[in-house]
Coordinates of C-alpha atoms (C1' of nucleotides) in Angstrom, one line a residue:
Chain A
X23 CA 88.7 57.7 -183.7
X24 CA 86.8 57.0 -180.6
X25 CA 86.8 60.6 -179.4
X26 CA 85.0 62.1 -182.4
X27 CA 81.8 61.0 -180.5
X28 CA 83.0 62.9 -177.4
X29 CA 83.9 66.0 -179.5
X30 CA 80.4 66.0 -180.9
X31 CA 78.9 65.7 -177.4
X32 CA 81.2 68.5 -176.2
X33 CA 80.3 70.8 -179.0
X34 CA 76.6 70.0 -178.6
X35 CA 76.7 70.6 -174.9
X36 CA 78.4 73.9 -175.4
X37 CA 75.7 75.0 -177.9
X38 CA 72.8 73.8 -175.7
X39 CA 74.1 75.7 -172.8
X40 CA 74.7 78.9 -174.8
X41 CA 71.8 79.1 -177.3
X42 CA 69.4 76.3 -176.2
X43 CA 68.5 72.9 -177.6
X44 CA 66.4 74.2 -180.4
X45 CA 68.9 76.6 -181.7
X46 CA 71.6 73.9 -181.6
X47 CA 71.9 72.3 -185.0
X48 CA 74.0 69.5 -186.6
X49 CA 75.4 72.2 -189.0
X50 CA 76.8 74.2 -186.0
X51 CA 78.2 71.0 -184.5
X52 CA 79.9 70.0 -187.8
X53 CA 81.5 73.4 -188.1
X54 CA 83.1 73.3 -184.6
X55 CA 84.1 69.6 -184.7
X56 CA 85.4 69.8 -188.3
X57 CA 83.3 66.9 -189.6
X58 CA 80.5 66.7 -192.2
X59 CA 77.0 67.0 -191.0
X60 CA 76.1 63.5 -192.3
X61 CA 78.9 62.0 -190.3
X62 CA 77.3 63.2 -187.1
X63 CA 74.2 61.2 -188.1
X64 CA 76.5 58.2 -188.1
X65 CA 77.2 58.6 -184.4
X66 CA 73.7 60.0 -183.5
X67 CA 71.1 59.0 -186.1
X68 CA 68.5 61.3 -184.7
X69 CA 68.8 64.5 -182.8
X70 CA 66.8 63.0 -180.0
X71 CA 69.5 60.4 -179.5
X72 CA 72.1 63.2 -179.1
X73 CA 69.9 65.0 -176.6
X74 CA 69.3 61.9 -174.6
X75 CA 72.9 61.0 -174.4
X76 CA 73.8 64.6 -173.5
X77 CA 71.4 64.5 -170.6
X78 CA 72.7 61.1 -169.4
X79 CA 76.3 62.3 -169.7
X80 CA 75.6 65.4 -167.7
X81 CA 73.7 63.5 -165.1
X82 CA 76.9 61.5 -164.5
X83 CA 79.5 64.3 -164.8
X84 CA 77.6 66.9 -162.8
X85 CA 76.4 64.3 -160.4
X86 CA 79.9 63.4 -159.6
X87 CA 80.9 67.0 -159.3
X88 CA 78.1 67.9 -157.0
X89 CA 78.8 64.8 -154.9
X90 CA 82.4 65.9 -154.5
X91 CA 81.2 69.2 -153.0
X92 CA 78.4 67.5 -150.9
X93 CA 80.6 64.8 -149.4
X94 CA 83.3 67.3 -148.3
X95 CA 83.9 68.4 -144.7
X96 CA 82.4 71.9 -144.9
X97 CA 79.5 73.2 -143.0
X98 CA 76.1 73.0 -144.8
X99 CA 75.9 76.7 -145.7
X100 CA 79.5 76.6 -147.0
X101 CA 78.5 73.7 -149.3
X102 CA 75.5 75.6 -150.6
X103 CA 77.9 78.5 -151.4
X104 CA 80.2 76.1 -153.3
X105 CA 77.2 74.7 -155.2
X106 CA 76.2 78.2 -156.1
X107 CA 79.7 78.9 -157.3
X108 CA 79.4 76.1 -159.9
X109 CA 76.4 77.9 -161.4
X110 CA 78.2 81.3 -161.1
X111 CA 81.2 80.0 -163.0
X112 CA 79.0 78.7 -165.8
X113 CA 77.3 82.1 -166.0
X114 CA 80.6 83.9 -166.3
X115 CA 81.0 82.0 -169.6
X116 CA 77.4 82.9 -170.7
X117 CA 76.5 79.2 -170.2
X118 CA 73.4 77.9 -168.5
X119 CA 73.0 74.7 -166.5
X120 CA 72.2 72.1 -169.2
X121 CA 69.2 70.8 -167.3
X122 CA 67.9 74.3 -166.9
X123 CA 68.5 75.1 -170.5
X124 CA 66.7 72.0 -171.8
X125 CA 63.9 72.4 -169.3
X126 CA 62.8 75.6 -170.8
X127 CA 62.4 73.9 -174.2
X128 CA 60.9 70.7 -172.7
X129 CA 57.6 71.3 -174.5
X130 CA 59.4 70.6 -177.8
X131 CA 61.1 67.4 -176.5
X132 CA 60.3 63.7 -177.0
X133 CA 58.7 61.9 -174.2
X134 CA 61.7 59.7 -173.5
X135 CA 63.9 62.8 -173.3
X136 CA 61.5 64.4 -170.8
X137 CA 61.7 61.3 -168.6
X138 CA 65.5 61.4 -168.6
X139 CA 65.4 65.1 -167.9
X140 CA 63.0 64.5 -165.0
X141 CA 65.3 61.8 -163.7
X142 CA 68.3 64.2 -163.9
X143 CA 66.5 66.8 -161.9
X144 CA 65.4 64.3 -159.3
X145 CA 69.0 63.0 -159.1
X146 CA 70.4 66.4 -158.6
X147 CA 67.8 67.2 -156.0
X148 CA 68.6 64.0 -154.1
X149 CA 72.3 65.0 -154.0
X150 CA 71.5 68.6 -152.9
X151 CA 69.1 67.2 -150.2
X152 CA 72.0 65.6 -148.3
X153 CA 73.3 69.1 -147.6
X154 CA 70.0 70.1 -146.1
X155 CA 69.9 67.0 -144.0
X156 CA 73.3 67.8 -142.7
X157 CA 72.2 71.4 -142.1
X158 CA 69.3 70.3 -140.1
X159 CA 71.4 67.9 -138.0
X160 CA 74.1 70.4 -137.3
X161 CA 71.5 73.2 -136.9
X162 CA 73.3 75.4 -139.5
X163 CA 70.3 75.5 -141.8
X164 CA 66.6 76.1 -141.0
X165 CA 63.8 75.4 -143.3
X166 CA 60.2 74.2 -143.3
X167 CA 59.0 71.2 -145.3
X168 CA 61.4 68.3 -146.1
X169 CA 65.1 68.4 -147.0
X170 CA 64.2 67.2 -150.5
X171 CA 61.7 70.1 -150.9
X172 CA 64.3 72.5 -149.8
X173 CA 66.9 71.0 -152.2
X174 CA 64.4 71.4 -155.0
X175 CA 63.7 75.0 -154.1
X176 CA 67.5 75.8 -153.9
X177 CA 68.3 74.1 -157.2
X178 CA 65.4 75.8 -158.9
X179 CA 66.6 79.1 -157.5
X180 CA 70.1 78.6 -159.0
X181 CA 68.6 77.7 -162.4
X182 CA 66.4 80.7 -162.5
X183 CA 69.0 83.1 -161.2
X184 CA 71.4 81.9 -163.8
X185 CA 68.8 82.6 -166.5
X186 CA 67.7 86.0 -165.3
X187 CA 71.2 87.2 -164.4
X188 CA 72.5 86.4 -167.9
X189 CA 70.0 88.9 -169.2
X190 CA 70.3 91.4 -166.4
X191 CA 73.1 92.0 -163.9
X192 CA 75.5 89.1 -164.7
X193 CA 77.6 87.4 -162.1
X194 CA 77.4 90.3 -159.6
X195 CA 73.7 90.0 -159.4
X196 CA 73.9 86.3 -159.2
X197 CA 76.4 86.3 -156.4
X198 CA 74.3 88.7 -154.3
X199 CA 71.1 86.8 -154.9
X200 CA 72.8 83.5 -153.8
X201 CA 74.1 85.3 -150.8
X202 CA 70.6 86.4 -149.8
X203 CA 69.0 83.1 -150.2
X204 CA 71.7 81.1 -148.4
X205 CA 71.7 83.7 -145.6
X206 CA 67.9 83.3 -145.3
X207 CA 68.2 79.5 -145.0
X208 CA 71.0 79.8 -142.5
X209 CA 70.0 79.7 -138.9
Chain B
X23 CA 39.7 95.3 -187.8
X24 CA 41.8 96.8 -185.1
X25 CA 41.9 93.7 -182.9
X26 CA 43.7 91.5 -185.5
X27 CA 46.9 93.0 -184.1
X28 CA 45.8 92.1 -180.6
X29 CA 44.8 88.6 -181.7
X30 CA 48.3 88.2 -183.2
X31 CA 50.0 89.4 -180.0
X32 CA 47.8 87.1 -177.9
X33 CA 48.6 84.1 -180.0
X34 CA 52.3 84.9 -180.1
X35 CA 52.4 85.4 -176.3
X36 CA 50.7 82.1 -175.7
X37 CA 53.2 80.3 -178.0
X38 CA 56.2 82.0 -176.4
X39 CA 55.1 81.1 -172.9
X40 CA 54.5 77.4 -174.0
X41 CA 57.2 76.6 -176.4
X42 CA 59.7 79.5 -176.3
X43 CA 60.4 82.4 -178.7
X44 CA 62.4 80.4 -181.2
X45 CA 59.8 77.7 -181.6
X46 CA 57.1 80.3 -182.0
X47 CA 56.6 80.9 -185.8
X48 CA 54.5 83.1 -188.0
X49 CA 52.9 79.9 -189.4
X50 CA 51.7 78.8 -185.9
X51 CA 50.3 82.3 -185.3
X52 CA 48.5 82.3 -188.6
X53 CA 46.9 79.0 -187.9
X54 CA 45.4 80.1 -184.5
X55 CA 44.5 83.6 -185.6
X56 CA 42.9 82.4 -188.9
X57 CA 44.9 84.8 -191.1
X58 CA 47.6 84.2 -193.7
X59 CA 51.3 84.2 -192.8
X60 CA 52.0 87.2 -195.0
X61 CA 49.3 89.2 -193.4
X62 CA 51.1 89.0 -190.1
X63 CA 54.1 90.6 -191.7
X64 CA 51.8 93.6 -192.5
X65 CA 51.3 94.1 -188.8
X66 CA 54.8 93.1 -187.7
X67 CA 57.2 93.3 -190.6
X68 CA 60.0 91.4 -188.8
X69 CA 59.8 88.9 -186.0
X70 CA 61.9 91.1 -183.9
X71 CA 59.2 93.8 -184.0
X72 CA 56.7 91.3 -182.7
X73 CA 59.0 90.2 -179.9
X74 CA 59.7 93.8 -178.9
X75 CA 56.1 94.7 -178.7
X76 CA 55.3 91.5 -176.8
X77 CA 57.9 92.5 -174.2
X78 CA 56.6 96.0 -173.9
X79 CA 53.0 94.9 -173.7
X80 CA 53.8 92.4 -170.9
X81 CA 55.8 94.9 -169.0
X82 CA 52.7 97.1 -168.9
X83 CA 50.1 94.4 -168.2
X84 CA 52.1 92.4 -165.7
X85 CA 53.5 95.5 -164.2
X86 CA 50.0 96.7 -163.4
X87 CA 49.1 93.3 -162.1
X88 CA 52.1 93.1 -159.8
X89 CA 51.4 96.6 -158.6
X90 CA 47.9 95.7 -157.6
X91 CA 49.2 93.0 -155.3
X92 CA 52.1 95.1 -154.0
X93 CA 49.9 98.2 -153.2
X94 CA 47.4 96.1 -151.2
X95 CA 47.1 96.1 -147.5
X96 CA 48.5 92.7 -146.8
X97 CA 51.6 91.9 -144.9
X98 CA 54.8 91.6 -146.8
X99 CA 55.0 87.8 -146.6
X100 CA 51.4 87.6 -147.7
X101 CA 52.2 89.7 -150.7
X102 CA 55.1 87.4 -151.6
X103 CA 52.7 84.5 -151.5
X104 CA 50.3 86.3 -153.8
X105 CA 53.1 87.1 -156.3
X106 CA 54.1 83.4 -156.2
X107 CA 50.5 82.4 -156.9
X108 CA 50.6 84.4 -160.2
X109 CA 53.5 82.2 -161.3
X110 CA 51.8 79.1 -160.0
X111 CA 48.7 79.8 -162.0
X112 CA 50.7 80.2 -165.1
X113 CA 52.4 76.9 -164.4
X114 CA 49.1 75.1 -164.1
X115 CA 48.5 76.0 -167.7
X116 CA 52.0 74.8 -168.7
X117 CA 52.9 78.5 -169.3
X118 CA 56.1 80.2 -168.2
X119 CA 56.6 83.8 -167.3
X120 CA 57.2 85.6 -170.6
X121 CA 60.3 87.3 -169.4
X122 CA 61.7 84.1 -168.1
X123 CA 60.9 82.2 -171.3
X124 CA 62.5 84.8 -173.5
X125 CA 65.5 85.2 -171.1
X126 CA 66.6 81.6 -171.8
X127 CA 66.7 82.4 -175.5
X128 CA 68.3 85.8 -175.0
X129 CA 71.4 84.7 -176.9
X130 CA 69.5 84.5 -180.1
X131 CA 67.8 87.9 -179.7
X132 CA 68.6 91.3 -181.3
X133 CA 70.3 93.8 -179.2
X134 CA 67.3 96.1 -178.9
X135 CA 65.2 93.2 -177.7
X136 CA 67.7 92.4 -175.1
X137 CA 67.6 96.0 -173.8
X138 CA 63.8 95.9 -173.5
X139 CA 64.1 92.5 -171.8
X140 CA 66.6 93.9 -169.3
X141 CA 64.3 96.9 -168.7
X142 CA 61.4 94.6 -168.1
X143 CA 63.3 92.7 -165.5
X144 CA 64.5 95.8 -163.8
X145 CA 61.0 97.1 -163.8
X146 CA 59.6 94.0 -162.2
X147 CA 62.4 93.9 -159.6
X148 CA 61.6 97.5 -158.7
X149 CA 58.0 96.6 -158.1
X150 CA 58.9 93.5 -156.1
X151 CA 61.4 95.6 -154.1
X152 CA 58.6 97.7 -152.4
X153 CA 57.4 94.5 -150.7
X154 CA 60.8 93.9 -149.2
X155 CA 61.1 97.5 -148.1
X156 CA 57.7 97.1 -146.4
X157 CA 58.9 93.8 -144.9
X158 CA 61.9 95.4 -143.4
X159 CA 59.9 98.3 -142.0
X160 CA 57.3 96.1 -140.4
X161 CA 59.9 93.6 -139.4
X162 CA 58.0 90.8 -141.2
X163 CA 60.9 90.0 -143.6
X164 CA 64.6 89.6 -142.8
X165 CA 67.3 89.6 -145.5
X166 CA 70.9 90.7 -146.0
X167 CA 71.8 93.1 -148.9
X168 CA 69.4 95.6 -150.3
X169 CA 65.7 95.3 -150.9
X170 CA 66.4 95.5 -154.6
X171 CA 68.8 92.6 -154.4
X172 CA 66.3 90.5 -152.4
X173 CA 63.6 91.3 -155.0
X174 CA 65.9 90.2 -157.8
X175 CA 66.6 87.0 -155.9
X176 CA 62.9 86.3 -155.3
X177 CA 61.9 87.0 -158.9
X178 CA 64.7 84.8 -160.2
X179 CA 63.6 82.1 -157.8
X180 CA 60.0 82.2 -159.2
X181 CA 61.3 82.1 -162.8
X182 CA 63.5 79.1 -162.1
X183 CA 61.0 77.2 -160.1
X184 CA 58.4 77.6 -162.8
X185 CA 60.8 76.2 -165.3
X186 CA 62.1 73.3 -163.2
X187 CA 58.7 72.4 -161.8
X188 CA 57.2 72.2 -165.3
X189 CA 59.6 69.4 -166.1
X190 CA 59.4 67.8 -162.7
X191 CA 56.8 68.0 -160.0
X192 CA 54.3 70.5 -161.3
X193 CA 52.4 72.9 -159.2
X194 CA 52.8 70.9 -156.0
X195 CA 56.5 71.1 -156.1
X196 CA 56.3 74.8 -157.0
X197 CA 54.0 75.5 -154.1
X198 CA 56.2 73.8 -151.6
X199 CA 59.3 75.5 -152.9
X200 CA 57.7 78.9 -152.7
X201 CA 56.6 78.1 -149.2
X202 CA 60.1 77.3 -148.1
X203 CA 61.7 80.4 -149.6
X204 CA 59.1 82.8 -148.2
X205 CA 59.3 81.1 -144.8
X206 CA 63.1 81.5 -144.9
X207 CA 62.8 85.2 -145.7
X208 CA 60.1 85.6 -143.0
X209 CA 61.4 86.8 -139.6
Chain C
dT1 C1' 97.0 39.6 -196.8
dT2 C1' 92.4 39.9 -197.0
dA3 C1' 87.9 40.9 -195.6
dA4 C1' 84.7 43.0 -192.8
dA5 C1' 83.3 46.7 -190.0
dA6 C1' 83.5 51.6 -188.7
dA7 C1' 84.0 56.2 -190.0
dC8 C1' 83.5 59.6 -193.2
dC9 C1' 82.3 61.6 -197.4
dT10 C1' 79.2 63.9 -201.4
dA11 C1' 74.8 64.7 -202.8
dC12 C1' 70.4 64.7 -202.1
dT13 C1' 65.4 64.9 -200.0
dA14 C1' 61.4 67.1 -197.8
dG15 C1' 59.9 70.4 -194.7
dT16 C1' 59.9 74.8 -192.3
dA17 C1' 61.7 79.2 -191.2
dG18 C1' 61.5 84.4 -192.0
dG19 C1' 60.6 87.5 -195.4
dT20 C1' 59.1 89.8 -200.1
dA21 C1' 56.5 91.2 -204.4
dG22 C1' 52.6 92.4 -206.1
dG23 C1' 47.6 92.2 -206.7
dG24 C1' 42.7 92.6 -204.8
dT25 C1' 39.2 94.8 -201.8
dA26 C1' 36.8 97.5 -198.3
dG27 C1' 36.1 101.9 -196.1
dG28 C1' 36.9 106.5 -195.6
dT29 C1' 38.2 111.3 -197.5
dG30 C1' 39.3 115.0 -200.9
Chain D
dC14 C1' 33.5 110.8 -208.4
dA15 C1' 38.4 109.5 -207.8
dC16 C1' 41.9 108.5 -204.6
dC17 C1' 44.2 106.7 -200.8
dT18 C1' 45.2 103.8 -197.1
dA19 C1' 44.8 99.7 -194.4
dC20 C1' 44.2 95.1 -194.7
dC21 C1' 44.5 90.7 -196.5
dC22 C1' 45.6 87.6 -200.1
dT23 C1' 48.4 84.2 -203.5
dA24 C1' 52.7 83.0 -204.9
dC25 C1' 57.2 83.1 -204.4
dC26 C1' 62.3 83.4 -202.6
dT27 C1' 66.4 82.2 -199.9
dA28 C1' 68.3 80.0 -196.0
dC29 C1' 68.3 76.5 -192.9
dT30 C1' 66.6 72.3 -190.6
dA31 C1' 66.8 67.0 -189.8
dG32 C1' 67.5 63.1 -192.1
dT33 C1' 68.8 59.5 -196.1
dA34 C1' 71.2 57.0 -200.0
dG35 C1' 75.0 55.3 -201.4
dG36 C1' 79.9 55.4 -202.3
dT37 C1' 84.9 55.9 -200.4
dT38 C1' 88.5 55.7 -197.0
dT39 C1' 90.4 54.0 -192.8
dT40 C1' 90.8 50.9 -189.2
dT41 C1' 90.6 46.5 -187.1
dA42 C1' 90.9 41.8 -186.8
dA43 C1' 91.2 37.0 -188.7

DNA sequence: TTAAAAACCTACTAGTAGGTAGGGTAGGTG
DNA sequence: CACCTACCCTACCTACTAGTAGGTTTTTAA
């Protein structure tokens, strides 16, 4: 079966988003996939391999997803609202952004994983930045520093609010917080 | 010795801020404090006890610290900058806000710990909110929704930016991001 | 049809986690 | 003086972690 590998990645991703990369174990994955623990090692010899591939896969899938939103015909503030909704939907399932979840445990990661993580963040920020470039052009957004810097700030805000709101306030608090920040960036 | 307990809490806090609450172990604490693992159990029978006390201690110490800033004579935007600097200084030592760090692992926490965590967040937000109330009064800050909501958004932003910047960009990125958000909230 | 390659299994290793049992010792109190 | 409590110790337990060895089944391809 080719899709056992995908099932493993799916289960791993779900676990990472819910409980974090350190609390995600091969045992947990084997339980949900319905495969023995040793068999997972056949597909991903070391856990670091799994983490690396998870990061790469998410960079692609979420990158495509973000791009869909960013390339649309909406105004810049509307696009920011749609991007925030992606995070809000994750939160409603008690799930954190994978990059955000792994970032918090970055100190226990291998160097090569950290590099992929860094690249994923930069990739996301680059996509987000196009919205801020558009916003500056159409005068719908106002911010100091560069569009890249603003994109970094906005992405970081979404990651943090997802984390804090999961512990306190849930999607309601998240939604209001996003509203405030987008309003503040709006001209 | 009375301060063994404090030494344990200090070591535990440092570990939680650097590697997260799940990667923090009694073994690690015993190594840095210079005491046997079993002796820590004398002071904190279960790990949950340690975590609970850590949260309560931080709520007091950081609460007092934030209050010092908030009660000062600065303008509201200046106070926000000072609050951001607290997080920036932590980041320069590779350390995350304790509440932020524990929040990411909240799914592996006991219920009572979650309640203390929630209370810590609400406490911090309440302190932060006074700055936004001041800002609205003196017309130095402009935001939609309530001051509490804005404080929640700002705190979440700081938590998230600390996490993301530790993986990508460091204090420079953090500083610029904080600049952008505070500028956006400034009238 | 046969042989190799891929996938999966049982059974195991070594290491670490949190936690416990029970003994030794120092300092204070009746 | 005896006693008690707080503190710290050695030694151990169970549960779980990532990872390995080596055999079996299934799939694929010549």
